[in-house]
XYZ file of C-alpha atoms in Angstrom:
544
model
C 116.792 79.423 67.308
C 117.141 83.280 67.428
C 114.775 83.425 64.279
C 112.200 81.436 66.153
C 112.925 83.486 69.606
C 112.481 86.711 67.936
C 108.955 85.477 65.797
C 107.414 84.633 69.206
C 108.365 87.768 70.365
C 107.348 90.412 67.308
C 103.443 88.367 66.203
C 102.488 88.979 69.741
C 103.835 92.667 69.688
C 102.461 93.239 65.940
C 98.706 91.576 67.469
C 98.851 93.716 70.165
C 99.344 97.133 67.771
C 96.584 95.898 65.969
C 94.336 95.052 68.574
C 95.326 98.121 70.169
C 94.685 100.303 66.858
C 91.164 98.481 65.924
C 89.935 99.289 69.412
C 91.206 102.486 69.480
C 89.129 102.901 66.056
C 86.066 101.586 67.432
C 86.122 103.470 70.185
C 86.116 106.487 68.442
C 83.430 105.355 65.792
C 81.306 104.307 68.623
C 81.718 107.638 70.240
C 81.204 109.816 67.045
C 77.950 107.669 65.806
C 76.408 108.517 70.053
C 77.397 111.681 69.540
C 75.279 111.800 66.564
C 72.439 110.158 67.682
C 72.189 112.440 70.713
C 72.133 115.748 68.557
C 69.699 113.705 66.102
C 66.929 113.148 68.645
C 67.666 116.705 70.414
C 67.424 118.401 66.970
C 63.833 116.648 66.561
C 62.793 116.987 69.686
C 63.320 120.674 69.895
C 61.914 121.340 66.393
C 58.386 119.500 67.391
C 57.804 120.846 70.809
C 59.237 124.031 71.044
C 56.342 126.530 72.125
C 57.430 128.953 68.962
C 57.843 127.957 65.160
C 61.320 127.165 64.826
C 63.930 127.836 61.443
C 65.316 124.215 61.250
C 67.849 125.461 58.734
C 69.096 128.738 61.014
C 69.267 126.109 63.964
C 71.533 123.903 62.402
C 73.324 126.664 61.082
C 74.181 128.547 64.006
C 75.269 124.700 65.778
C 77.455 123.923 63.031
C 79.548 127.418 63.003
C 79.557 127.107 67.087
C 81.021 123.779 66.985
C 83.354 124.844 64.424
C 84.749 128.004 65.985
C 85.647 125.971 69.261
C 88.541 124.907 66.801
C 90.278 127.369 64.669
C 88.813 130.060 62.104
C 90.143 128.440 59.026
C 87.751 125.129 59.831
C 84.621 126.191 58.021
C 81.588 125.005 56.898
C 80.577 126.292 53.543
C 76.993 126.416 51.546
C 76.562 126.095 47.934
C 76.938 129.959 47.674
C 80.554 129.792 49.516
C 81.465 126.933 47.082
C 80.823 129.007 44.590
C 83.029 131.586 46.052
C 85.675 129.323 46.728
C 85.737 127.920 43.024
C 85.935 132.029 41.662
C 88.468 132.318 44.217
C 90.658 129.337 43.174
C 90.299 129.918 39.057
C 89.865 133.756 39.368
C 86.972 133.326 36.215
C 83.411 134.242 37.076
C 80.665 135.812 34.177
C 79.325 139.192 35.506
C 79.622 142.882 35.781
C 83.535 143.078 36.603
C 83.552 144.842 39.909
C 84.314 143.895 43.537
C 80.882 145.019 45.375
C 80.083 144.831 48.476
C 76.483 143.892 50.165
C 74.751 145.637 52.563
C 71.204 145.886 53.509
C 69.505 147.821 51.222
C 71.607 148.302 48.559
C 74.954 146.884 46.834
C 78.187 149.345 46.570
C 80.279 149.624 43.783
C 83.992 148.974 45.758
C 86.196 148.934 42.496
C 85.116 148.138 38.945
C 88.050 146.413 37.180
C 89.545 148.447 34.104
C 88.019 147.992 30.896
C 85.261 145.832 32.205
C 81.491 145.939 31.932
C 80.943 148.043 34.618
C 83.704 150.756 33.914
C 82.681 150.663 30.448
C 78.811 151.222 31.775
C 80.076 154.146 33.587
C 80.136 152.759 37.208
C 82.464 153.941 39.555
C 83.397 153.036 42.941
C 81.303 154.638 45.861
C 77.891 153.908 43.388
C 75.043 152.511 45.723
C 73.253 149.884 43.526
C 69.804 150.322 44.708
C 68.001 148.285 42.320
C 68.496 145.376 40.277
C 66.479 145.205 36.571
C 62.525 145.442 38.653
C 64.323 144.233 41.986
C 64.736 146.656 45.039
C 67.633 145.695 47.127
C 66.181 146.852 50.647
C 63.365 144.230 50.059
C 65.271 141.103 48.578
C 65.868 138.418 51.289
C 68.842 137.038 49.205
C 72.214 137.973 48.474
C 71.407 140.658 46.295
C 75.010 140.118 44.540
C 73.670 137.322 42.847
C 71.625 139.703 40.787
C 74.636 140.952 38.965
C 75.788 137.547 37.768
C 74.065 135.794 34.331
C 75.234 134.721 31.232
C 77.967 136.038 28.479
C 76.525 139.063 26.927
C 73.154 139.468 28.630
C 72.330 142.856 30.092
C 71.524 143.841 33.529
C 69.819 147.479 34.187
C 71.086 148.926 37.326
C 69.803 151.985 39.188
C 72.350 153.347 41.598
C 72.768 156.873 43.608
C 75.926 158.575 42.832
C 76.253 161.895 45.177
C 72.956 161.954 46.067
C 71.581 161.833 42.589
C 69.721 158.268 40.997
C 71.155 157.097 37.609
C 70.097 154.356 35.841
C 72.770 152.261 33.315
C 72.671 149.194 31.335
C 75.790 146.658 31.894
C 76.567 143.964 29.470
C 77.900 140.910 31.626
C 81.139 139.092 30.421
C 83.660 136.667 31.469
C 85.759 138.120 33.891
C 89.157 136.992 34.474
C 90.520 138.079 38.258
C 94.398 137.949 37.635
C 97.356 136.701 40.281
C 99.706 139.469 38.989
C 97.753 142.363 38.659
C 100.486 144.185 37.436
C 103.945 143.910 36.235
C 106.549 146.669 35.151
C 110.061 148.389 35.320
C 111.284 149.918 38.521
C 114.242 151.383 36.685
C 116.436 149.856 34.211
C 117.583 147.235 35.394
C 114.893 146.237 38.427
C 111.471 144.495 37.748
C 108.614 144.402 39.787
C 105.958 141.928 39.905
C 102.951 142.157 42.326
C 101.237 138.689 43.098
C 97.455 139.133 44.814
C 96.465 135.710 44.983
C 97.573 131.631 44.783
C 95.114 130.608 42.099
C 95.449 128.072 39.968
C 97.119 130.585 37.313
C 99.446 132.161 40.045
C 102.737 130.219 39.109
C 101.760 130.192 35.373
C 101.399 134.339 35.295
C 104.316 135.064 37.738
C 106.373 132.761 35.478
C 105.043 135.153 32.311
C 105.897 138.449 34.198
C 109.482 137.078 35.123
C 110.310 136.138 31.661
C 109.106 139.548 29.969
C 110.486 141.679 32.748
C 113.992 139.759 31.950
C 113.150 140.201 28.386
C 113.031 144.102 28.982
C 116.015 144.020 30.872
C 115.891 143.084 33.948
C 118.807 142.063 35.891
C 116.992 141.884 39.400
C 113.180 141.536 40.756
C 110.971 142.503 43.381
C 108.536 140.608 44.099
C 105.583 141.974 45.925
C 103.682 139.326 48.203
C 102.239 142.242 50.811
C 98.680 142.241 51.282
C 98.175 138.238 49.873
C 96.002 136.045 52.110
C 97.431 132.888 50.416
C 95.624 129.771 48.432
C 96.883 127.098 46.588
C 99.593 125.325 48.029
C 100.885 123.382 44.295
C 100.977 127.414 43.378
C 103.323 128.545 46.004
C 105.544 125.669 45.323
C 105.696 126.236 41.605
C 106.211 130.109 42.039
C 109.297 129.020 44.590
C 110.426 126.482 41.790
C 110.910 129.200 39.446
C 113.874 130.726 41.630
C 115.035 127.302 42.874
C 116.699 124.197 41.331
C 114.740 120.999 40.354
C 114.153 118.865 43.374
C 115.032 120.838 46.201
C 111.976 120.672 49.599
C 110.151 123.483 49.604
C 107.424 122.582 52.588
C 106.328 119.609 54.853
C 102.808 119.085 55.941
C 102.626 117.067 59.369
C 99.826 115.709 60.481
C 97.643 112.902 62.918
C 96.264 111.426 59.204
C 99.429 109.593 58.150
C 98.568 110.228 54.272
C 98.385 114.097 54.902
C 101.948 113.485 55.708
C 104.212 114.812 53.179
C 107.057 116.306 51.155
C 106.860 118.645 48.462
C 109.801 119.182 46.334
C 110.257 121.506 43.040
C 109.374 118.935 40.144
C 110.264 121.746 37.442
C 113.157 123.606 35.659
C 113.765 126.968 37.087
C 113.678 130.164 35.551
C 116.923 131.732 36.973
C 118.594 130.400 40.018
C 120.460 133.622 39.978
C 119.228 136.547 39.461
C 119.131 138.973 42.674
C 115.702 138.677 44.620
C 113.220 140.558 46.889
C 110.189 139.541 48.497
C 107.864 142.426 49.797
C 105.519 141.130 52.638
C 103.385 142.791 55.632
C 101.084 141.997 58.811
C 98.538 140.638 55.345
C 100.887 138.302 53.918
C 99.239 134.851 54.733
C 99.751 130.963 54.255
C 100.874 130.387 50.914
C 102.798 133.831 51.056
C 104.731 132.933 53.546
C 105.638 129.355 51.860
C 107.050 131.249 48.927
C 109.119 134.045 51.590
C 109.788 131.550 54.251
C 111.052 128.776 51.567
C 112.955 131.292 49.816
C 114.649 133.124 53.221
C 115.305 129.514 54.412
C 117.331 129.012 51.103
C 119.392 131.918 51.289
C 117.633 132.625 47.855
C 115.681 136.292 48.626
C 116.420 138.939 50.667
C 112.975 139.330 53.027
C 111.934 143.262 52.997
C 108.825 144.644 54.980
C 107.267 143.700 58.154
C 106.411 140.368 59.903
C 103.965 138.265 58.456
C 100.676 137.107 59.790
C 102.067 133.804 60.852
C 99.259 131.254 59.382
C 101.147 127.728 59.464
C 98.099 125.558 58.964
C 96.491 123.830 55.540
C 93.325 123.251 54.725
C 91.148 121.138 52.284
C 87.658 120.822 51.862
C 85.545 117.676 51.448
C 82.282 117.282 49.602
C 79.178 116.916 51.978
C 75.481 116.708 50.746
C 72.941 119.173 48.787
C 76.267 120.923 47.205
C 78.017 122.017 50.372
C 81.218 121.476 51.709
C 83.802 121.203 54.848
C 86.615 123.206 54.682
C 89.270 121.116 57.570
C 92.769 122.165 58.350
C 94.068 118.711 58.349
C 98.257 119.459 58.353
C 100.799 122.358 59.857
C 103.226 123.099 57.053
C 107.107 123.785 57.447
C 109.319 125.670 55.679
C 112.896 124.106 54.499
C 114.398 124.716 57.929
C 111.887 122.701 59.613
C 110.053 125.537 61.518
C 106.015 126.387 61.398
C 105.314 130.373 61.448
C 101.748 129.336 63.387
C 101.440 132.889 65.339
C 98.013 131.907 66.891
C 97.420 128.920 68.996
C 93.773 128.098 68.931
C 93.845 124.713 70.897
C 95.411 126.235 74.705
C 93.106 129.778 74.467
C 93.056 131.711 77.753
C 90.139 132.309 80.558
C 88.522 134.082 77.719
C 88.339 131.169 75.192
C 90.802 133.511 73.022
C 93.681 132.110 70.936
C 97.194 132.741 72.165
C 99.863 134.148 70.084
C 102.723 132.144 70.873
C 105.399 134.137 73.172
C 108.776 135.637 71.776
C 110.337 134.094 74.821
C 108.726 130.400 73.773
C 110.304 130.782 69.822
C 113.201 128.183 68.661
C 115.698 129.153 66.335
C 116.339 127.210 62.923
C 119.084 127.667 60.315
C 118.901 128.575 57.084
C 121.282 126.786 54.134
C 123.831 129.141 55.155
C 123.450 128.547 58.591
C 121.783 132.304 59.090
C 119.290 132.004 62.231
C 115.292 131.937 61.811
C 112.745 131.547 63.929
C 109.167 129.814 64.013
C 106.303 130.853 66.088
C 105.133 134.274 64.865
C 105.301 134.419 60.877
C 108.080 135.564 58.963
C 110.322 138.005 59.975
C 112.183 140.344 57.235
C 115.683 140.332 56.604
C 115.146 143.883 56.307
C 112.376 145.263 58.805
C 110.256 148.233 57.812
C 108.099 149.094 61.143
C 104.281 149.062 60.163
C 101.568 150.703 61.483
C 99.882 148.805 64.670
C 96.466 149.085 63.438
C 94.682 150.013 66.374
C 90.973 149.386 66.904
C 89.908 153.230 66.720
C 91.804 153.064 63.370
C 90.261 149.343 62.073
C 86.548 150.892 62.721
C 87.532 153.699 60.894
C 88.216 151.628 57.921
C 85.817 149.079 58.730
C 83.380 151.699 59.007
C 84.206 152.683 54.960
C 84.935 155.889 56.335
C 88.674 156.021 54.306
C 86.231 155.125 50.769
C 83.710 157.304 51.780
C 85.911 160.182 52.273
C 88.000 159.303 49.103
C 84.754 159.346 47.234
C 83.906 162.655 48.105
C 87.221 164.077 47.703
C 87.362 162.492 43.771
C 84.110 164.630 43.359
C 85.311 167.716 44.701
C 89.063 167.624 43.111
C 90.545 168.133 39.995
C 93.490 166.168 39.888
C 95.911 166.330 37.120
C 99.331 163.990 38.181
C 97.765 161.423 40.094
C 101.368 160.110 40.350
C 102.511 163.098 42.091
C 99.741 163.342 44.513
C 100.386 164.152 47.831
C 98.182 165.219 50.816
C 98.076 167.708 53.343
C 97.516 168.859 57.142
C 94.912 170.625 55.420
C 93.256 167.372 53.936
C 93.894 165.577 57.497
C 92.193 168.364 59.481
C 89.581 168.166 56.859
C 88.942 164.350 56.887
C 89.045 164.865 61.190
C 85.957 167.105 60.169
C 84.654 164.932 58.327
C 84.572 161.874 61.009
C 82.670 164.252 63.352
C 80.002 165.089 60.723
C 79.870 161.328 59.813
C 78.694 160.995 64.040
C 81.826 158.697 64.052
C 82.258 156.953 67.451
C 83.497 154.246 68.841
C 83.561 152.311 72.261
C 86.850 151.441 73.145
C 86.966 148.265 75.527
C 87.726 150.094 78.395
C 85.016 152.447 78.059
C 82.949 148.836 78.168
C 84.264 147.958 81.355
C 83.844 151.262 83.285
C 80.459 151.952 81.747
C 79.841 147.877 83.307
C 81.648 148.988 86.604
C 79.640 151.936 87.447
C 76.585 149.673 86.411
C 77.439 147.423 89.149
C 78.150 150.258 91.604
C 74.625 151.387 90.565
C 73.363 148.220 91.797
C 75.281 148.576 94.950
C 73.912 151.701 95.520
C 77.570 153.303 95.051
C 77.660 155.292 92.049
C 76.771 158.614 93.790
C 80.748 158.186 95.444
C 82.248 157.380 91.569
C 80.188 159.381 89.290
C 82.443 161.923 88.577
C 85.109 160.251 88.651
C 83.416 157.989 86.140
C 82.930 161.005 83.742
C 86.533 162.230 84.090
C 87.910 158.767 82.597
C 85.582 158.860 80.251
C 86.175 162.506 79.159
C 90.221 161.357 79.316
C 89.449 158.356 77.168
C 87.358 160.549 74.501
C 90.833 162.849 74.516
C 93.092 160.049 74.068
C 90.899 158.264 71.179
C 91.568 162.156 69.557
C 95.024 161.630 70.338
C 94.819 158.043 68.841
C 93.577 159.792 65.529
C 96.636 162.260 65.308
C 98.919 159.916 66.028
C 98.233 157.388 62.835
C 98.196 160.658 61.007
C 100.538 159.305 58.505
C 99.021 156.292 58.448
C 95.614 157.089 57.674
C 96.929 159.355 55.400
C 98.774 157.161 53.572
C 95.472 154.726 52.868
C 93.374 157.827 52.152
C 96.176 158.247 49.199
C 95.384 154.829 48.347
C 92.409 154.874 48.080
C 92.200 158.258 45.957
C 94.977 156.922 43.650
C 92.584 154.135 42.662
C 89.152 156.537 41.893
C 91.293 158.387 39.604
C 94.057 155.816 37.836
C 92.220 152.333 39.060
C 94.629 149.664 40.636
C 96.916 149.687 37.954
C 97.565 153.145 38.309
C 97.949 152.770 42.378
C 100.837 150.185 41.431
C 102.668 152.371 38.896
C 102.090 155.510 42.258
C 104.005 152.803 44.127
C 107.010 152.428 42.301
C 107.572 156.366 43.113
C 106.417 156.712 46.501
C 106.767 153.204 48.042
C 108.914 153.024 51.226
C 109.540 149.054 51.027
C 109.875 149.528 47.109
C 112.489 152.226 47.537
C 114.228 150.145 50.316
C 114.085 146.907 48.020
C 115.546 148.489 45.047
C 118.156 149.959 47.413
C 119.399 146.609 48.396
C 119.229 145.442 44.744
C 120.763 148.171 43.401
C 124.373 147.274 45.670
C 125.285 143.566 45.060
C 127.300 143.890 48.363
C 124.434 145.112 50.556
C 122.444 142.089 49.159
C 124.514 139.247 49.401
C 125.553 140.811 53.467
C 122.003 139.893 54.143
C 122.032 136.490 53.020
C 125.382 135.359 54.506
């Protein structure tokens, strides 16, 4: 009788989930396929009777990234170029020159050519303005010029480029090129390796698992590993690279999601390396997504000591799915969590304030997690170090001076003009700073800070109100404040900006493998991490 009571009472139920469900499905569909017709028949309508010729291609181009960036920036649509892009990104093997250019309008600049490559072994260097391509001018191709460079194994290319002010011509012989995760590997000292990882490729966990077993080879009785600076990738990468550190079955990350099949577990499926051996992890403000599975699995483990500064705090995952004509959807469809059960998602992009600008989630608003030993951790706002090293808030005089290229500009110059002999021990001074200051004001360098926006809008308005005769001069005294405090903005990141001028000026002269080997002398969060190493009771105090 109970049987039969409880029957009647769980078909109903179970008809009315279904019901439920399929009508909840059909709802949807129905409102996604009127959605579609709308912008169908608007999209026509507009591209017949509009009184000007219309780009139908631009149009749709410009709807699709709108609609996308009402959701978050990692949801992107990308052509058959940005495929491309994403496929070099994820293997690291292209065929080509073997040099990270950049585009701009009339000509393509030599950023850094990779060591031993076609382009350094042409002669290029970075700072060379590509100005033409074989008979093709730059200024007047409508494509993306960087597509000139690429062709097959072994055929040449003829470049002309200005270097200094004087045109050069050179011949390049294009080859496979092979963009490594670990850039570089190498002794600290005796008994401390260092490994950098770059990227989550698909040979990430296969080349840190290399460096780990030669370094230990050499002698290595402890590691840094250096994860500042990665944006992240491939999430079976991070996993692996965790797995080398960490036991055979042990949860690494969760992915949580509305799709129920997007829901799951990821555990370490291999045998580790060394479960033991002493570890840092180096990250920064750059250290993304898959970098902070690896630092957040390991910290929640009790496995690494974290050294650096807090991460950028990207806790979503994405995948892309094929569309038509070659292109593709790039869709975060999960948050992840680390082994505590927290998500590091610093921005949130679905409550943005009056200005339709994401939020970063409030200190206050953070809940605490344990890690295996029952240390505390927190979610909300990336990963925070065991050990903090303050880094330099990048300001946004300081980002246009480096977006500007105003840092490669000036290193170029100074490679030119400077003889040096010990990259390793190179070290500038006031002298340099006051010169590169110069050098800003003969570049015309300016920039208009937001407030400078709004009072330049305010007296605008005052104009309008016939006002501006009673706040003129007041107008021009903030403004000649403001231009005093940008100055003061400048001297204050002194170290800063002298630190990625350094950078920068390593590379021109020793190319990034020589910047890595500068690091291991002059390094503050290298020099703190081998510090902890180097006293077995410092390091295990941080993880209990």
């Amino acid at each position: 009788m109970k049987n039969l009571l409880k029957k009647r009472i769980i078909i109903p139920v179970i008809a009315c989930t279904l019901f439920l469900t399929t009508t909840a499905f059909r709802n949807d569909f129905f409102e996604i396929a009127k959605q579609i017709e709308i912008f169908t028949t608007l999209f026509k309508e507009l591209n017949m009777n509009y009184v000007d010729e219309t780009n139908p291609g631009n149009l749709m181009d410009t709807a699709i990234k709108s609609m996308l960036a009402d959701l978050d920036p990692y949801t992107n649509f990308m052509n058959e170029q940005d495929v491309e892009a994403a496929r070099i990104n994820n293997t690291g093997d292209y065929t080509g020159i073997g040099a990270k250019v950049k585009t701009l309008k009339d000509k393509l600049v030599i950023v850094e050519p990779y060591k031993n490559y076609p382009a350094d072994k042409a002669g290029l260097k970075a700072g060379d303005e590509i100005i033409k391509v074989g008979n093709t001018l730059i200024e007047t191709f409508k494509d993306d010029a960087g597509e000139l460079l690429k062709g097959a194994t072994d055929t040449a290319v003829e470049v002309t480029y200005k270097r200094q002010g004087k045109t050069q011509t050179a011949t390049i012989k294009r080859a496979e090129v092979e963009i490594k995760a670990v850039p570089h590997f190498s002794m600290v000292n005796a008994k401390t390796g260092y490994i950098v990882l770059s990227r989550f490729n698909d040979k990430a966990s296969a080349e840190t698992n290399y460096a780990l077993r030669d370094l230990k080879a050499q002698g290595a009785e402890r590691i840094i590993l250096d994860l500042r600076g990665n944006p992240g990738g491939l999430l079976n990468e991070a996993i692996n690279i965790v797995n080398l550190f960490i036991p055979k079955g042990q949860l690494v990350v969760t992915t949580k999601s509305k799709v129920k099949k997007y829901n799951k577990t990821y555990f370490t499926q291999n045998d580790p390396i060394d479960t033991e051996i002493p570890l840092v992890v180096l990250i920064d403000e750059g250290s993304a997504s898959a970098s902070e599975i690896v630092s957040g699995a390991l910290q929640d483990l009790d496995r690494a000591v974290i050294v650096g500064s807090r991460s950028f705090g990207k806790g979503l995952v994405q995948r892309p799915k094929e569309l038509v004509y070659g292109t593709q959807v790039k869709i975060t469809i999960s948050r992840y969590y680390t082994p505590s059960g927290r998500c590091i998602q610093a921005l949130d992009y679905w409550h943005r304030n009056e200005q339709g600008e994401a939020v970063r989630v409030k200190q206050e608003n953070y809940n605490e997690f344990k890690t295996k030993k029952g240390r505390k951790v927190f979610d909300g706002g990336g990963v925070f170090p065991d050990v903090s090293i303050s880094a330099s808030k990048n300001s946004s005089i300081i980002n246009a001076i480096v977006n500007n290229d105003l840092i490669f500009n000036y290193a170029t110059n100074y490679y030119y003009n400077h003889d040096v002999k010990d990259v390793n021990n190179l070290k500038l001074t006031d002298a340099d700073f006051s010169n590169f200051k110069n050098y800003l004001k003969t570049n015309n360098f300016s920039f208009v800070t937001e407030t400078e926006k709004a009072l330049s809008k305010a007296l605008e308005a005052a104009k309008n109100d016939d006002l501006d005769d009673n706040i003129q001069n007041d107008y021009n005294t903030l403004i000649s404040n403001l231009n005093k405090s940008k100055s003061g903005v400048i001297d204050e990141n002194k170290t800063y900006l002298l630190q990625l001028l350094t950078e920068e000026i390593v590379k021109r002269y020793a190319y990034r493998e020589g910047l890595y080997d500068y690091f291991k002398i002059h390094d503050a969060e290298i020099k703190k991490a081998t510090e902890v190493l180097s006293s077995p009771t410092t390091y295990n105090g941080y993880l209990k």
